[in-house]
mmCIF file of C-alpha atoms in Angstrom:
data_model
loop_
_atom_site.group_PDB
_atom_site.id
_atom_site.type_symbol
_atom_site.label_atom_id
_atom_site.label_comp_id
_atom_site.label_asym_id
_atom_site.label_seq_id
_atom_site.Cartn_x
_atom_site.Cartn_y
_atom_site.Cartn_z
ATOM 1 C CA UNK A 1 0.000 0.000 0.000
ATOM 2 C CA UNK A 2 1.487 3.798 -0.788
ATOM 3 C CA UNK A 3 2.548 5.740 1.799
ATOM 4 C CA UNK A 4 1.995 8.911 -0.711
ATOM 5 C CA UNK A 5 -1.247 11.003 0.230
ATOM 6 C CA UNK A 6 -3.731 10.400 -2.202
ATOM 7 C CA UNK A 7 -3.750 14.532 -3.613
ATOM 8 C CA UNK A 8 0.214 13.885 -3.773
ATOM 9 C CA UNK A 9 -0.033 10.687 -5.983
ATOM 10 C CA UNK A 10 -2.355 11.813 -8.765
ATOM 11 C CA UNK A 11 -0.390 15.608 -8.817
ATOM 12 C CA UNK A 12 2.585 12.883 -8.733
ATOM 13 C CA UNK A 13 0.647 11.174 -12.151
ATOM 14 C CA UNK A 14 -0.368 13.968 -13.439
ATOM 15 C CA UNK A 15 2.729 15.480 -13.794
ATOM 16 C CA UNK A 16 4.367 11.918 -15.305
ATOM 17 C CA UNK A 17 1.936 12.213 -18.208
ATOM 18 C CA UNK A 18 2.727 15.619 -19.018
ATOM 19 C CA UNK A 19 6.360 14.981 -19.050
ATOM 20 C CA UNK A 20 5.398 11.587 -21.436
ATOM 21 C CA UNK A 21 2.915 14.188 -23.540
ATOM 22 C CA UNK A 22 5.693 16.756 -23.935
ATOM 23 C CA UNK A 23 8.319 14.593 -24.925
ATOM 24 C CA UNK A 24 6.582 13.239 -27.353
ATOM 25 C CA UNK A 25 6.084 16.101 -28.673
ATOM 26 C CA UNK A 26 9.753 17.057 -28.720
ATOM 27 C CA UNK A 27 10.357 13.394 -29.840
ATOM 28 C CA UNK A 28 7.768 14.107 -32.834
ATOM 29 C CA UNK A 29 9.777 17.428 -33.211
ATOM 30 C CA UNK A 30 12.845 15.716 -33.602
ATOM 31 C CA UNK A 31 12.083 13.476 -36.370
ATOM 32 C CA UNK A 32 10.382 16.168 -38.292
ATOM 33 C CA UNK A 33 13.847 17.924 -38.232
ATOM 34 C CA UNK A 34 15.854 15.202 -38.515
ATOM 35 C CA UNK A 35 14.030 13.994 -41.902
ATOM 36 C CA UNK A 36 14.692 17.980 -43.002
ATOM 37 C CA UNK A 37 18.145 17.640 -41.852
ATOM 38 C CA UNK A 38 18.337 14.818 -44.491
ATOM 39 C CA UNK A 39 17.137 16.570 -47.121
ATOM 40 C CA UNK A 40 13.082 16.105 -46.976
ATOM 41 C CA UNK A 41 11.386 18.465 -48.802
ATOM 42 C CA UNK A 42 9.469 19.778 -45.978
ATOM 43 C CA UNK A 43 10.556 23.444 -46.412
ATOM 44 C CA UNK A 44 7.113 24.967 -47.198
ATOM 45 C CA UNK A 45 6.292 23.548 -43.249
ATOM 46 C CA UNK A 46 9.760 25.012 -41.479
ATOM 47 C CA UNK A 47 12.168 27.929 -41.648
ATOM 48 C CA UNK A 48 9.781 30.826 -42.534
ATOM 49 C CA UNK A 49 8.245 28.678 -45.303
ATOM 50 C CA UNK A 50 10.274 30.193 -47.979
ATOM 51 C CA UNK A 51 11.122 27.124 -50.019
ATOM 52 C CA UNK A 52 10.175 23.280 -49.892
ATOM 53 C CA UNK A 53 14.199 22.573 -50.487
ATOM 54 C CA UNK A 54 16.561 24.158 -47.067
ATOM 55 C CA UNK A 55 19.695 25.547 -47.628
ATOM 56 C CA UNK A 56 23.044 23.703 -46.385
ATOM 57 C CA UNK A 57 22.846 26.253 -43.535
ATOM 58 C CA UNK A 58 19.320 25.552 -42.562
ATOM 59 C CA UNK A 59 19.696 21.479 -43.072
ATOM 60 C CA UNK A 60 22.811 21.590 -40.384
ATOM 61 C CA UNK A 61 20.386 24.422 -38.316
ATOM 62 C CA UNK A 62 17.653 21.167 -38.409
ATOM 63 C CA UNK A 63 20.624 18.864 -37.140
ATOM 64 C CA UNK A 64 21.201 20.442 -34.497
ATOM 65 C CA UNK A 65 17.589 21.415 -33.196
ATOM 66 C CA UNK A 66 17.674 16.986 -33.066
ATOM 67 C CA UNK A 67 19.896 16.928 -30.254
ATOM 68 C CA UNK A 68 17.669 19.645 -28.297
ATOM 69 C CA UNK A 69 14.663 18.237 -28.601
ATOM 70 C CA UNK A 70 16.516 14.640 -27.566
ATOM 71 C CA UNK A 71 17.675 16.597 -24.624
ATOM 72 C CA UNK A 72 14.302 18.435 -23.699
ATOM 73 C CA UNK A 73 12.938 14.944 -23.984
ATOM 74 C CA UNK A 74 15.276 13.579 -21.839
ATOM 75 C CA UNK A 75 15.195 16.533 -18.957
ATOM 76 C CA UNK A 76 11.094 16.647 -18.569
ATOM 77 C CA UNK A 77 10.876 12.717 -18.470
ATOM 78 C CA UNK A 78 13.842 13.085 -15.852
ATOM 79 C CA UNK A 79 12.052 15.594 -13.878
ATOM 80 C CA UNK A 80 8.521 14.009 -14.475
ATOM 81 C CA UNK A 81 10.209 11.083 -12.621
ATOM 82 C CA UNK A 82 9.554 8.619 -15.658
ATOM 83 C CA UNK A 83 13.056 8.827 -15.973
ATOM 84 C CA UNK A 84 16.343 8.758 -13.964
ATOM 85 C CA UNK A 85 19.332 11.398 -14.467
ATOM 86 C CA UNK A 86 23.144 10.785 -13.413
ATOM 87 C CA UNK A 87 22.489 13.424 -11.187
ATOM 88 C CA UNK A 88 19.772 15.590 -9.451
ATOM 89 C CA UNK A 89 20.751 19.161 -9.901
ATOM 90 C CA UNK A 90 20.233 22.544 -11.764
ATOM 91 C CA UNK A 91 19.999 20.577 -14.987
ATOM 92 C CA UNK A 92 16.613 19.713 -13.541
ATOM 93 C CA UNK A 93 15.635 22.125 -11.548
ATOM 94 C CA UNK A 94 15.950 24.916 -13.971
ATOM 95 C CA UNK A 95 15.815 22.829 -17.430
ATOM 96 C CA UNK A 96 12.061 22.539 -17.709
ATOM 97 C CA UNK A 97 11.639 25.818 -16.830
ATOM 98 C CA UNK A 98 14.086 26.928 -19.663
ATOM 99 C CA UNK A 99 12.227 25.085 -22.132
ATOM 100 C CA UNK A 100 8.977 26.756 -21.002
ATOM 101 C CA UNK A 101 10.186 30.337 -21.850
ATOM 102 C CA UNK A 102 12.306 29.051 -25.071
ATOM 103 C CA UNK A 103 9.209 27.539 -26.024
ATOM 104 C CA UNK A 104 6.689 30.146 -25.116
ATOM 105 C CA UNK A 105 8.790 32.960 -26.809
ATOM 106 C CA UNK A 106 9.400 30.454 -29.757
ATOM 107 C CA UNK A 107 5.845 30.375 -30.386
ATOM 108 C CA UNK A 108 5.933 34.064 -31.672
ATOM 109 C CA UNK A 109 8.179 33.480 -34.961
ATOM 110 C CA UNK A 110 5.729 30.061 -36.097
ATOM 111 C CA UNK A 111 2.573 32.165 -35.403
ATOM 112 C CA UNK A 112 4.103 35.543 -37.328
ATOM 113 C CA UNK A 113 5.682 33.002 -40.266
ATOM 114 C CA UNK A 114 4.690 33.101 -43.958
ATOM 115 C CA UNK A 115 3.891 29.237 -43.701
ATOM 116 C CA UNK A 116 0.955 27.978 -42.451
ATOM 117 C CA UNK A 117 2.238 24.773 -40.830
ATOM 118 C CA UNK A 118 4.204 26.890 -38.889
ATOM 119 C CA UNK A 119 0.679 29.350 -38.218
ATOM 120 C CA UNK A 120 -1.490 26.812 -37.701
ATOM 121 C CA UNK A 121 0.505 23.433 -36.123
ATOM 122 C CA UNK A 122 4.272 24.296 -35.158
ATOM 123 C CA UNK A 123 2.875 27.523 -33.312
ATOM 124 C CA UNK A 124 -0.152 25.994 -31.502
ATOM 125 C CA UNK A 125 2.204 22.741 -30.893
ATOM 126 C CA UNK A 126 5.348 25.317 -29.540
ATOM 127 C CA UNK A 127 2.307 26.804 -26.378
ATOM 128 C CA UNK A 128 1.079 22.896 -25.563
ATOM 129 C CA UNK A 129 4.581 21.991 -25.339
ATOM 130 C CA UNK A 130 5.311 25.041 -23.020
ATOM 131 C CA UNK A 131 2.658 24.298 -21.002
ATOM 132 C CA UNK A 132 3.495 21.236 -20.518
ATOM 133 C CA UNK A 133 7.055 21.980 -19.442
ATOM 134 C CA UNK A 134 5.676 24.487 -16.782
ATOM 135 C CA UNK A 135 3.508 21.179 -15.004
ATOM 136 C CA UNK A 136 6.317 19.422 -15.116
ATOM 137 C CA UNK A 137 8.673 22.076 -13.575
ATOM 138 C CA UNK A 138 6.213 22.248 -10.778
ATOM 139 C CA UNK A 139 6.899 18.607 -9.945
ATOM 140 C CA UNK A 140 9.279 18.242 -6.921
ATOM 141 C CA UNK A 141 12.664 16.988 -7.715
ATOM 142 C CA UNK A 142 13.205 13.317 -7.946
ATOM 143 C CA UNK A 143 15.555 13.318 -4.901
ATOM 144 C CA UNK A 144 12.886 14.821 -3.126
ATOM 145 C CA UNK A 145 9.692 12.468 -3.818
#
């Protein structure tokens, strides 16, 4: 039987499937820029929506924005407690509220863009996934469940 008051355990759940929600989100987000990376011709849906083909520039930006999405995916299912990290520390204290501003503020560029996958999904998607982040910085630290 659970030692956890019940109000504890399902804010304890709660936040566990927002940190599952959000990174699959990011995960999502990171194969979308990983197939652009390679040389999809998803252009019209990324970058401003200038041109279905990226430039070598914007392919290597894509690459990159893989291994930050890995890493937000890896720091909210840390924090959600889904997860374990090396170590408790900043990293998760402050990483999921990072990724709440960088997300929040990120939102601006998709929703002002020429595309409308950015408008209408990559926007929208960018405030869910901020959201998210903020539940799942309110969850205590895993060292302190």
């Amino acid at each position: 039987m659970s030692t956890i008051p019940y109000r504890q355990h399902a804010r304890l759940q709660g936040e566990r499937i927002a940190a599952v929600v959000a990174a699959t989100g990011f995960g999502a987000l990171g194969v979308f820029q990983l197939a652009l990376a390679l040389g999809a011709s998803w252009g019209h849906a990324a970058w401003g929506g200038d041109s279905a083909a990226l430039t070598s520039g914007q392919r290597f930006g894509s690459a990159v924005s893989v291994f930050f999405y890995a890493a937000a995916a890896a720091v909210v299912l840390a924090r959600g407690g889904v997860t374990r990290w090396p170590r408790s520390g900043s990293v998760l204290r402050w990483g999921p509220w990072v990724l709440t501003v960088r997300l929040a503020v990120g939102a601006l560029p998709n929703v002002a863009s020429q595309s409308h996958w950015e408008n209408y999904l990559l926007g929208p998607l960018a405030l869910v996934l901020a959201a998210l982040c903020a539940v799942v910085a309110r969850a205590p630290q895993p060292h302190d469940t």
